[in-house]
Coordinates of C-alpha atoms in Angstrom, one line a residue:
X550 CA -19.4 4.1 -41.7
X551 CA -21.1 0.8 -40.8
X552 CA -17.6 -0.9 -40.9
X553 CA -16.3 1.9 -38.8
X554 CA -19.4 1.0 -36.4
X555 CA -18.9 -3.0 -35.9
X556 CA -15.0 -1.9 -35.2
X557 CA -15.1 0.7 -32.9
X558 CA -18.1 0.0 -30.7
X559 CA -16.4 -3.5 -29.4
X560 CA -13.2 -2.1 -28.8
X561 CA -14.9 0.6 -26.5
X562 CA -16.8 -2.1 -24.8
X563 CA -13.5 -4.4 -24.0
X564 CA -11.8 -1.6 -22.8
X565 CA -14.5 -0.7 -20.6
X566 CA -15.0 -3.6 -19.6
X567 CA -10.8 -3.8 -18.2
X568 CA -11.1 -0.8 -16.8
X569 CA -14.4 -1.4 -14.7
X570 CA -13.4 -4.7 -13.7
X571 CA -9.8 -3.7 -12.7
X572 CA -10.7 -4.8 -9.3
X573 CA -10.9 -8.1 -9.9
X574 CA -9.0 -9.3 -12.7
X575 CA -5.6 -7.3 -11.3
X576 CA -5.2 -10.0 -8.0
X577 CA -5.8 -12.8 -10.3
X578 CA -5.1 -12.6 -13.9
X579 CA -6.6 -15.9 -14.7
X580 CA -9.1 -16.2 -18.0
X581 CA -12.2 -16.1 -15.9
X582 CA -11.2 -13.4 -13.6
X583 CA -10.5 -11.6 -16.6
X584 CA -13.6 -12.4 -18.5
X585 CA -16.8 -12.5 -15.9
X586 CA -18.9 -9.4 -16.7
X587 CA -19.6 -6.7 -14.3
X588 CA -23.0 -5.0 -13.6
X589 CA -21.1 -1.7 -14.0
X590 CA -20.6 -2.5 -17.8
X591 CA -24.1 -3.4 -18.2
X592 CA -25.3 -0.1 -16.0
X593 CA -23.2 2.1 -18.5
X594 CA -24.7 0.5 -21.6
X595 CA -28.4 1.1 -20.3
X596 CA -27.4 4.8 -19.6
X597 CA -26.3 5.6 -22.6
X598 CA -29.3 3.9 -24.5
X599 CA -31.6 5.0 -22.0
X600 CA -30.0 8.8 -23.4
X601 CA -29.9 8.2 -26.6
X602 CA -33.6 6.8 -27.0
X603 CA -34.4 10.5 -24.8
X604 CA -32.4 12.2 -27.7
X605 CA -34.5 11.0 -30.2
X606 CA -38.1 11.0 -28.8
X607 CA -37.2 15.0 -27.5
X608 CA -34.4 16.1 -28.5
X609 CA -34.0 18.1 -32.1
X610 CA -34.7 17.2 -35.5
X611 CA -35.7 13.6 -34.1
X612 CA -32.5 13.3 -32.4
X613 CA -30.2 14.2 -35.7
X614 CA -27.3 16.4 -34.6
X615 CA -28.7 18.7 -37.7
X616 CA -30.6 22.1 -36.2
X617 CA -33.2 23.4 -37.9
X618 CA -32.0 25.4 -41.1
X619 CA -33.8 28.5 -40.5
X620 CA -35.0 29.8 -36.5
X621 CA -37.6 32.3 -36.5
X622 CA -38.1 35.3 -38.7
X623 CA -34.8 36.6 -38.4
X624 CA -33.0 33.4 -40.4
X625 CA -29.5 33.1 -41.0
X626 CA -29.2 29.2 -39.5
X627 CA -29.4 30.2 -35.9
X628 CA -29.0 27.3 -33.7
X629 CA -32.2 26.6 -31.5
X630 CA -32.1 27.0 -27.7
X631 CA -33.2 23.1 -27.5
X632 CA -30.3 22.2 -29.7
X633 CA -28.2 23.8 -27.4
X634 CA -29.7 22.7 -24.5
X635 CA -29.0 18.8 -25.9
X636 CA -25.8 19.9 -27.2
X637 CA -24.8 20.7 -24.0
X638 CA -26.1 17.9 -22.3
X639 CA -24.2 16.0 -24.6
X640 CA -20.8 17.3 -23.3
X641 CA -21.9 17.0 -19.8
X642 CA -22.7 13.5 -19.8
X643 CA -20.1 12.9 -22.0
X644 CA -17.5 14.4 -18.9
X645 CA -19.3 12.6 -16.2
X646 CA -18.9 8.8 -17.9
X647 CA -15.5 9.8 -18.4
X648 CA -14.7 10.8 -14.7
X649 CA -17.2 8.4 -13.8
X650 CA -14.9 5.5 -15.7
X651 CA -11.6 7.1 -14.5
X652 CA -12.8 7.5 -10.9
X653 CA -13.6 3.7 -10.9
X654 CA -10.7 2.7 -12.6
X655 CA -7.9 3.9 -10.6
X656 CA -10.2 2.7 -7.6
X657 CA -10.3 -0.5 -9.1
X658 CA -7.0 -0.4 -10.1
X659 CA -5.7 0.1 -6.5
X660 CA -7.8 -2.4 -5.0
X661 CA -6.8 -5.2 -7.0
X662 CA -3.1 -3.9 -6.7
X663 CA -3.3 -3.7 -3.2
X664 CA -5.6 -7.0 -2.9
X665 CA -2.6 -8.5 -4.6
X666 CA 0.1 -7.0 -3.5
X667 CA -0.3 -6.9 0.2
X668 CA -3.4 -8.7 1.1
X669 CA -5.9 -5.9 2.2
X670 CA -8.5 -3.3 1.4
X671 CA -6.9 0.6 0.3
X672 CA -9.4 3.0 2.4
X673 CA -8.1 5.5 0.0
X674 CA -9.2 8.7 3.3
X675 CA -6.3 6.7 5.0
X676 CA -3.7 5.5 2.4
X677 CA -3.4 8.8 0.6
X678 CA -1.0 10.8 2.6
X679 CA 1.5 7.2 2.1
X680 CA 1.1 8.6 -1.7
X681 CA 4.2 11.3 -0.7
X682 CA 6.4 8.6 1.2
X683 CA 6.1 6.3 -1.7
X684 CA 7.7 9.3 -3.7
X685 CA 10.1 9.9 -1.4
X686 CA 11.4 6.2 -1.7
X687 CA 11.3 6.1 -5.2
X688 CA 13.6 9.0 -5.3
X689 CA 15.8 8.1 -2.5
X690 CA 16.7 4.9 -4.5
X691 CA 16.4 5.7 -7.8
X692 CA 18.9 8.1 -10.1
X693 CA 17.4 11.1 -10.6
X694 CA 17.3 10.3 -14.5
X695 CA 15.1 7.3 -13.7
X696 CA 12.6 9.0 -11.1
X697 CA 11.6 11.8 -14.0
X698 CA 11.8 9.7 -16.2
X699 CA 9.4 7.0 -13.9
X700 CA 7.1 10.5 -12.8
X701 CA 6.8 11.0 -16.7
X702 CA 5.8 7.8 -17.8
X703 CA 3.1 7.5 -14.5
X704 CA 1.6 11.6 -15.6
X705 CA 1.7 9.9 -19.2
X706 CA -0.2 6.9 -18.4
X707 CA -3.1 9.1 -16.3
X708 CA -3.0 11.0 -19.6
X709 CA -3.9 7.9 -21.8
X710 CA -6.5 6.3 -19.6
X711 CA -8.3 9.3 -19.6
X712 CA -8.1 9.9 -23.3
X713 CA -8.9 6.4 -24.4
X714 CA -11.8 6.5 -21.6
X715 CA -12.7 9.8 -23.4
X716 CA -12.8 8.0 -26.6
X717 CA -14.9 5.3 -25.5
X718 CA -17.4 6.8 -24.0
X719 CA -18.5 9.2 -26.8
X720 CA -17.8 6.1 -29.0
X721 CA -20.6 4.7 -27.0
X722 CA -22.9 8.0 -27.1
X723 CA -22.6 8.4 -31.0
X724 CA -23.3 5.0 -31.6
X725 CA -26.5 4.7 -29.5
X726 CA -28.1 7.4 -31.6
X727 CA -28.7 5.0 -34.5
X728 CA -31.6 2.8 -32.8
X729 CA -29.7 -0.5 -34.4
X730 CA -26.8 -0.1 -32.9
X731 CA -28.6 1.2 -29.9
X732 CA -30.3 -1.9 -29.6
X733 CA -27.2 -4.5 -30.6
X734 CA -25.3 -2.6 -27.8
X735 CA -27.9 -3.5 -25.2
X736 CA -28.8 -6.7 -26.6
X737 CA -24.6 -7.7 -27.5
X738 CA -23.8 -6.3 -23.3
X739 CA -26.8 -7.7 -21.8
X740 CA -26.2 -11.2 -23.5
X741 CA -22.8 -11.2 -22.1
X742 CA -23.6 -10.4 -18.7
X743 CA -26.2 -13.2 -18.6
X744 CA -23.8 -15.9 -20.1
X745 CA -21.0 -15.1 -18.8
X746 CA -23.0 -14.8 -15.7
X747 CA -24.3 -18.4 -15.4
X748 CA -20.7 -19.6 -16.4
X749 CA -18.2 -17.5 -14.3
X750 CA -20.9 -15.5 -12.5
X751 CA -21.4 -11.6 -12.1
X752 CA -18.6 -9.1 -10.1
X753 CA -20.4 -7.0 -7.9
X754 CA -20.6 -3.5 -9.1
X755 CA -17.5 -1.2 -8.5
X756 CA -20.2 1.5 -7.5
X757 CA -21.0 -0.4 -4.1
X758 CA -16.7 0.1 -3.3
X759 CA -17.1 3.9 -4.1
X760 CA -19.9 4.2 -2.0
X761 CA -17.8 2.4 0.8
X762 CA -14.8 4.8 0.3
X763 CA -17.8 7.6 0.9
X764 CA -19.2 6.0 4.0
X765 CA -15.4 5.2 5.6
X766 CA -14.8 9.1 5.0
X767 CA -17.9 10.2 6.1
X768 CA -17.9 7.9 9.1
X769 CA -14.2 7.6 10.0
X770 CA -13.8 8.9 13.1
X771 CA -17.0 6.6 14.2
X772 CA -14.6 3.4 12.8
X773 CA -12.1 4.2 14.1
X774 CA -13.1 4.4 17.7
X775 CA -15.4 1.4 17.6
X776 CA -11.9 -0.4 16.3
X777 CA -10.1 1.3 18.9
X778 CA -12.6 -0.2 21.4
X779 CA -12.5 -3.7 20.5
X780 CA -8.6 -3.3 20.5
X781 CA -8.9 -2.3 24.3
X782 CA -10.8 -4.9 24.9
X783 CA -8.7 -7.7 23.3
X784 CA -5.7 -6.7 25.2
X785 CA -7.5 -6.4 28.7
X786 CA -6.1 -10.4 28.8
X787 CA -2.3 -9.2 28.9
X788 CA -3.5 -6.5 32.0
X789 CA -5.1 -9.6 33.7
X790 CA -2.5 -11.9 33.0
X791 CA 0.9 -10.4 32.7
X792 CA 3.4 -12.9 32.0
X793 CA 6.2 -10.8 33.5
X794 CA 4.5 -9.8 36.6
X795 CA 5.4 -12.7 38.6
X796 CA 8.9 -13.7 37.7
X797 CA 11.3 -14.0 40.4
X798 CA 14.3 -13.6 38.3
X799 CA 13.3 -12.0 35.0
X800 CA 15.5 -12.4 31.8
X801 CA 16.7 -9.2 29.5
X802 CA 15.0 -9.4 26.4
X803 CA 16.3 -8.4 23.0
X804 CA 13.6 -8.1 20.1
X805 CA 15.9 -7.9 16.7
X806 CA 13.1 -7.4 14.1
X807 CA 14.2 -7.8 10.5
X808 CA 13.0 -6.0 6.9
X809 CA 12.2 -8.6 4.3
X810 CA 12.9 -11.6 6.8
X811 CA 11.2 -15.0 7.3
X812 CA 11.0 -18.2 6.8
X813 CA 11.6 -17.8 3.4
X814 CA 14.9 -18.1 4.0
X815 CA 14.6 -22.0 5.7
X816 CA 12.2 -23.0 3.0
X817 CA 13.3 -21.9 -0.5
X818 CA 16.2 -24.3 -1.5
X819 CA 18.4 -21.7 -3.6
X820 CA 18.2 -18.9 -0.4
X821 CA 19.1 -21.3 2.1
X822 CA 22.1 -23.2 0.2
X823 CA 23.3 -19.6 0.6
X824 CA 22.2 -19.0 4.2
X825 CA 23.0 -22.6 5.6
X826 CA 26.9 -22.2 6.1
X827 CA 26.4 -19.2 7.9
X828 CA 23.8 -20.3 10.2
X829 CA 25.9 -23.3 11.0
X830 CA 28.7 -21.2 11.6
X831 CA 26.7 -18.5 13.7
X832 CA 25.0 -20.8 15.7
X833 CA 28.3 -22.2 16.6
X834 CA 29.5 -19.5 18.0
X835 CA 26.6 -18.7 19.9
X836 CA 26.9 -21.9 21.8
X837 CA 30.5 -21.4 22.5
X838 CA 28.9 -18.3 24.3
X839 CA 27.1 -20.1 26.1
X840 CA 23.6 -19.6 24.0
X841 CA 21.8 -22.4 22.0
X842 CA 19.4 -21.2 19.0
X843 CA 15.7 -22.5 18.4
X844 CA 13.6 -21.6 15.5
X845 CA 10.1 -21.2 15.2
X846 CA 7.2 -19.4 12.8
X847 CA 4.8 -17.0 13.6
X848 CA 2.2 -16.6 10.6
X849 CA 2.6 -12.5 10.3
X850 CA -1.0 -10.4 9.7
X851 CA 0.3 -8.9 6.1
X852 CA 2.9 -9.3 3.6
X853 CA 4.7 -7.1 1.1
X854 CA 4.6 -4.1 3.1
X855 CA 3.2 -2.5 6.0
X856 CA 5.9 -3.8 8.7
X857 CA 4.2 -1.1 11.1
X858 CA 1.3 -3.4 11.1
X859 CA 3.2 -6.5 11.8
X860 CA 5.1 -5.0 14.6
X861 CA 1.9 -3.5 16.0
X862 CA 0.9 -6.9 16.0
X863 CA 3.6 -8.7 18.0
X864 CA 3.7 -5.8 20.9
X865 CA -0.1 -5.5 21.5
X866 CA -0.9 -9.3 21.1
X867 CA -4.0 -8.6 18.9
X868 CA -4.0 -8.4 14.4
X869 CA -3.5 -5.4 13.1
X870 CA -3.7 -6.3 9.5
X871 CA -4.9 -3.4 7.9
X872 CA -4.4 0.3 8.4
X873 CA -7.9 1.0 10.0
X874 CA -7.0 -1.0 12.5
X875 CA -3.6 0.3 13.2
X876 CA -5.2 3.6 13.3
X877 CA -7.5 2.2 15.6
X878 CA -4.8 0.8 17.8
X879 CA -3.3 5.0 18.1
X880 CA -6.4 6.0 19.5
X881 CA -6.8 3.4 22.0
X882 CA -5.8 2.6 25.6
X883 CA -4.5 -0.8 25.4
X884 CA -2.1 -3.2 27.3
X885 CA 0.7 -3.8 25.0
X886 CA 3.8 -5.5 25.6
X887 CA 6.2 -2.4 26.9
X888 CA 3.1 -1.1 29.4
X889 CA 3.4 -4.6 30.5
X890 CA 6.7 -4.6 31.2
X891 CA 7.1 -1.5 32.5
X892 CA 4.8 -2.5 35.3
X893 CA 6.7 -5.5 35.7
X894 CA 10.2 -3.7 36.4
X895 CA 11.5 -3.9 33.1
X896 CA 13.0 -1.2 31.3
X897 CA 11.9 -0.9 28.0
X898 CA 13.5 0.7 25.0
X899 CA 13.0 1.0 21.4
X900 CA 15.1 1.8 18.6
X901 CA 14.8 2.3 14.8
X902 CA 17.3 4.3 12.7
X903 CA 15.4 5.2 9.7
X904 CA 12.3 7.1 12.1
X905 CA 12.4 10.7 12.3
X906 CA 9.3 11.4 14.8
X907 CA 7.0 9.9 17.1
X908 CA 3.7 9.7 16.3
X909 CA 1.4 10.8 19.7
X910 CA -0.8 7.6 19.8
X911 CA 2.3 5.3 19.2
X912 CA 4.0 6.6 22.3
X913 CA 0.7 6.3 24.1
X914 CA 0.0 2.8 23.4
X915 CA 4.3 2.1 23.6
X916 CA 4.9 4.0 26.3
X917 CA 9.2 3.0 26.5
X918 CA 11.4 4.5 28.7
X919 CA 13.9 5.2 26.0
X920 CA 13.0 6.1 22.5
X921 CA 16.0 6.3 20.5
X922 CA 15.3 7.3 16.5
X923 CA 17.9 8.9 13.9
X924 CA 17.7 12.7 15.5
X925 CA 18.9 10.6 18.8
X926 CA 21.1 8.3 17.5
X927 CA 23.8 11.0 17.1
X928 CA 24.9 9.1 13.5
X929 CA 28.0 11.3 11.5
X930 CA 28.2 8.2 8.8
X931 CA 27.0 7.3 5.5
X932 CA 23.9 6.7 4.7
X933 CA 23.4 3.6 2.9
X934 CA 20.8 3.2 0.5
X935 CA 17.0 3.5 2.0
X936 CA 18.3 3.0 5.3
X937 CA 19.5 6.5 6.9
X938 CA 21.8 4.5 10.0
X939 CA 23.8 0.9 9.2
X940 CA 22.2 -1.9 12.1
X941 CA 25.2 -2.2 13.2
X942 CA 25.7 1.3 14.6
X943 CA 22.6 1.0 16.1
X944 CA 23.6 -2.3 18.0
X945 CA 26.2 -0.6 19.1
X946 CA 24.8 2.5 20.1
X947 CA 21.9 0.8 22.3
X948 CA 24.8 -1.2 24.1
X949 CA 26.4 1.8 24.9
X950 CA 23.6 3.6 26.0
X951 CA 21.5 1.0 27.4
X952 CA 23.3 -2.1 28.2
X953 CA 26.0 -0.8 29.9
X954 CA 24.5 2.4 31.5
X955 CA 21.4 0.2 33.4
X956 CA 23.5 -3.2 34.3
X957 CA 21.6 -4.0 37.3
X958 CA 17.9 -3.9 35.6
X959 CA 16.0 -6.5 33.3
X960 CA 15.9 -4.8 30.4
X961 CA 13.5 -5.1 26.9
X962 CA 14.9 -3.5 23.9
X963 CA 13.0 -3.7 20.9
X964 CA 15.4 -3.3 17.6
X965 CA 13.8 -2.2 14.3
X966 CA 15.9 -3.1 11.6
X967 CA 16.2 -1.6 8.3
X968 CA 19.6 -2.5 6.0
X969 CA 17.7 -5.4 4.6
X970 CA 15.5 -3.4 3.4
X971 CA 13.5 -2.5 -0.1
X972 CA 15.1 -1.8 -2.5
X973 CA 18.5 -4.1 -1.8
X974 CA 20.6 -2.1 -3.8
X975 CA 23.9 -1.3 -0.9
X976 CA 25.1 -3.2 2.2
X977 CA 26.8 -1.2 4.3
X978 CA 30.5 -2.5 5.6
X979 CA 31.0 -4.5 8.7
X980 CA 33.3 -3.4 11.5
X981 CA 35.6 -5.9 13.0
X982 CA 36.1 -3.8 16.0
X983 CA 33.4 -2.7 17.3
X984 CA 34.9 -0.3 20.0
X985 CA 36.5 1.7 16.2
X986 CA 32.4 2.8 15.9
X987 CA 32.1 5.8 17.6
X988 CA 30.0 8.1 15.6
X989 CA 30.2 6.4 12.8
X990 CA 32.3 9.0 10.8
X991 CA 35.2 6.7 10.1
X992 CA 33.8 3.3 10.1
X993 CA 31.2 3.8 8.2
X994 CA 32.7 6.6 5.1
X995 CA 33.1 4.7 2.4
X996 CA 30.4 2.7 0.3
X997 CA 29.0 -0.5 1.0
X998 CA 28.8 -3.6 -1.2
X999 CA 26.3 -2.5 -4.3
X1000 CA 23.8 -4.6 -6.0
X1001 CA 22.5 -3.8 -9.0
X1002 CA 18.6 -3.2 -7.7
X1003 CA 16.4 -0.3 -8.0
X1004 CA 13.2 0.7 -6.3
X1005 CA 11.4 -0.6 -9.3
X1006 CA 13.5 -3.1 -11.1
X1007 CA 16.5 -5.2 -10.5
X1008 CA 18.7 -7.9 -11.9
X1009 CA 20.1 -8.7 -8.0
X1010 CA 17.0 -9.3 -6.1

């Protein structure tokens, strides 16, 4: 049994400790990020002493699990009602560790993931309803073997965490009812926490981020407007100083923006051994046109996701790096770049193939003349992987529409791109001759060029 003990207790404890410190040890899996204790750790440990020494100064039999042998008069072994009273207090603290643990984990866990990942805080009253679209992606581009078989492995893994927290915790609760073990616990924990805390120092307890996901539900709609106000604020500069306003001879502007595009592509030697003959090439052409090519960076506000943000960003003039503050930016009345414009004489369009609605505070804010998104683009084609219209058609379709229908006007079209998109797995085909495009029925029939890249996984990244 004692063997048992000095085995099970410290496995409980270092998976405890994973779990509960998730948070920090997921964005950087160094040794010391791994390693530095928590407070949560040490505040679990001195709850389940501080129960266990209750249990034995008041609980029954001296805090055995043995009732007494005989209750009363009428015999027969009855269990007393203050053994069942502890009995069940057992099980219900036993059931709020666990969902106490689980709770923090997964919070932890999507923290540090998203910390990692894509650079900013999950405010989980906000990022939940994504939950569906990320399912909807993952079956889009995945066979449907692999999605069940992904879905399986996900309700699986729930499963475990809650079964191994299940184990530890009672692990913990049987253990601290012999007062040695008790006390090595606290003693083993505590010891940790203090040298571990001088040489790597002390997380801050994962209870302080729950309470913060309580206060931003509680207090949303209070956020959100106080963003939404500084917002208004920080674009009153482009109402006081339009940059289009006082051209005499303003330019058309065409806004191409790109999935997974950057500098990337200049800077990493093996992508642009691949990409330098045909920027050369392109570029010649271009200035046989008449157009000449300059290149320049702009540092974007997030990275591996979350393009809304970083398009938010480049029409309002202000960061929108997180989504509280692109939330904020929906319930605002700010000067973007197309309210700008408009007032200028432009006329301002938008386009993005893979859209299907329009949310109310985006057309507020982006107030186009034209908004054109797949239930207007009229597309009879293929769809091609993640992307529901090929960029091409879409070129072509604001040309028609635009372009050529308002000659005489300066115009701003703002593309949003999509075939270079996540998960890389089908290009559509290119059409020579443009004027073939039509709807898209013929052109674009047959498959694209295929990669071997899933939403997950890939070999063709």
């Amino acid at each position: 049994m004692r063997d048992r003990v000095v085995i099970t207790i410290p496995l409980a404890l270092l998976f405890l400790h994973a779990a509960l410190s998730a948070f920090y040890w997921l964005p950087d899996t160094g040794f010391a990020s791994a390693v530095a204790p928590t407070w949560d750790l040490l505040g679990l440990v001195l709850l389940v002493a501080g129960y266990a020494w209750l249990r034995d100064r008041y609980g029954p039999a001296a805090g055995t699990d043995k009732a007494p042998g005989r209750a009363g008069p009428r015999g027969g072994g009855a269990r007393s009602r203050p053994y069942r009273l502890w009995t069940w207090l057992d099980r219900a603290l036993s059931a709020a560790l666990v969902l106490v643990v689980a709770v923090f984990f997964v919070l932890g866990f999507a923290q540090g993931f998203a910390h990692r990942e894509f650079g900013y805080d999950v405010i989980l009253v906000l990022h939940l309803p994504f939950v569906p679209e990320l399912f909807s992606m993952m079956y889009s581009a995945e066979p449907l073997g692999m999605f069940v078989l992904y879905c399986a492995l996900l309700i699986v893994g729930i499963a475990l965490v809650v079964v191994v927290t299940y184990l530890a915790v009672t692990t913990l609760l049987r253990g601290a009812r012999a007062v040695r073990v008790r006390r090595a616990m606290v003693g083993g924990v505590a010891l940790f926490t203090m040298v571990g805390g001088i040489a790597l120092s002390v997380q801050p307890t994962l209870g302080a981020e729950a309470a913060k996901q309580i206060s931003y539900a509680v207090n949303l709609d209070d956020r959100l407007q106080a963003r939404a106000l500084e917002i208004e604020a920080e674009s009153e500069r482009l109402r006081a100083r339009s940059p289009f306003a006082d051209m005499q001879d303003p330019p058309s502007i065409y806004v191409f923006t790109i999935e997974s595009y950057g500098a990337v592509v200049f800077r990493d030697e093996e992508m642009w051994g691949w990409a330098e003959e045909f920027m050369a090439e392109s570029e010649k052409k271009a200035s046989e046109a008449g157009y000449h090519s300059r290149t320049g960076y702009l540092d974007c506000p997030v990275f591996g996701g979350s393009s809304w943000m970083a398009q938010a960003t480049m029409l309002c003039g202000t960061t929108i790096s997180d989504q509280e503050s692109y939330d904020g930016l929906l319930r605002a009345d700010a000067t973007c770049a197309p309210r700008a414009l408009n007032e200028a004489g432009y006329r301002t369009s938008v386009v993005g193939g893979n859209i299907t609605y329009l949310d109310e505070g985006y057309e507020r804010n982006f107030p186009f003349d034209g908004h054109y998104y797949f239930d207007e683009l009229s597309y009879e084609g293929r769809r091609y992987s993640w992307s529901k219209v090929p960029d091409q058609y879409v070129i072509n379709f604001l040309h028609e529409r635009e372009v050529l229908q308002h000659p005489d006007t300066p115009r701003y079209i703002h593309y949003k791109l999509t075939n270079s998109h996540h998960p890389w797995d089908e290009v559509p085909p290119y059409a020579d001759d443009w004027s073939r495009i039509d709807d898209g029925s013929e052109v674009f029939s047959r498959r694209g060029e295929s990669f071997d890249n899933r939403f997950l996984d890939g070999k063709n990244y």
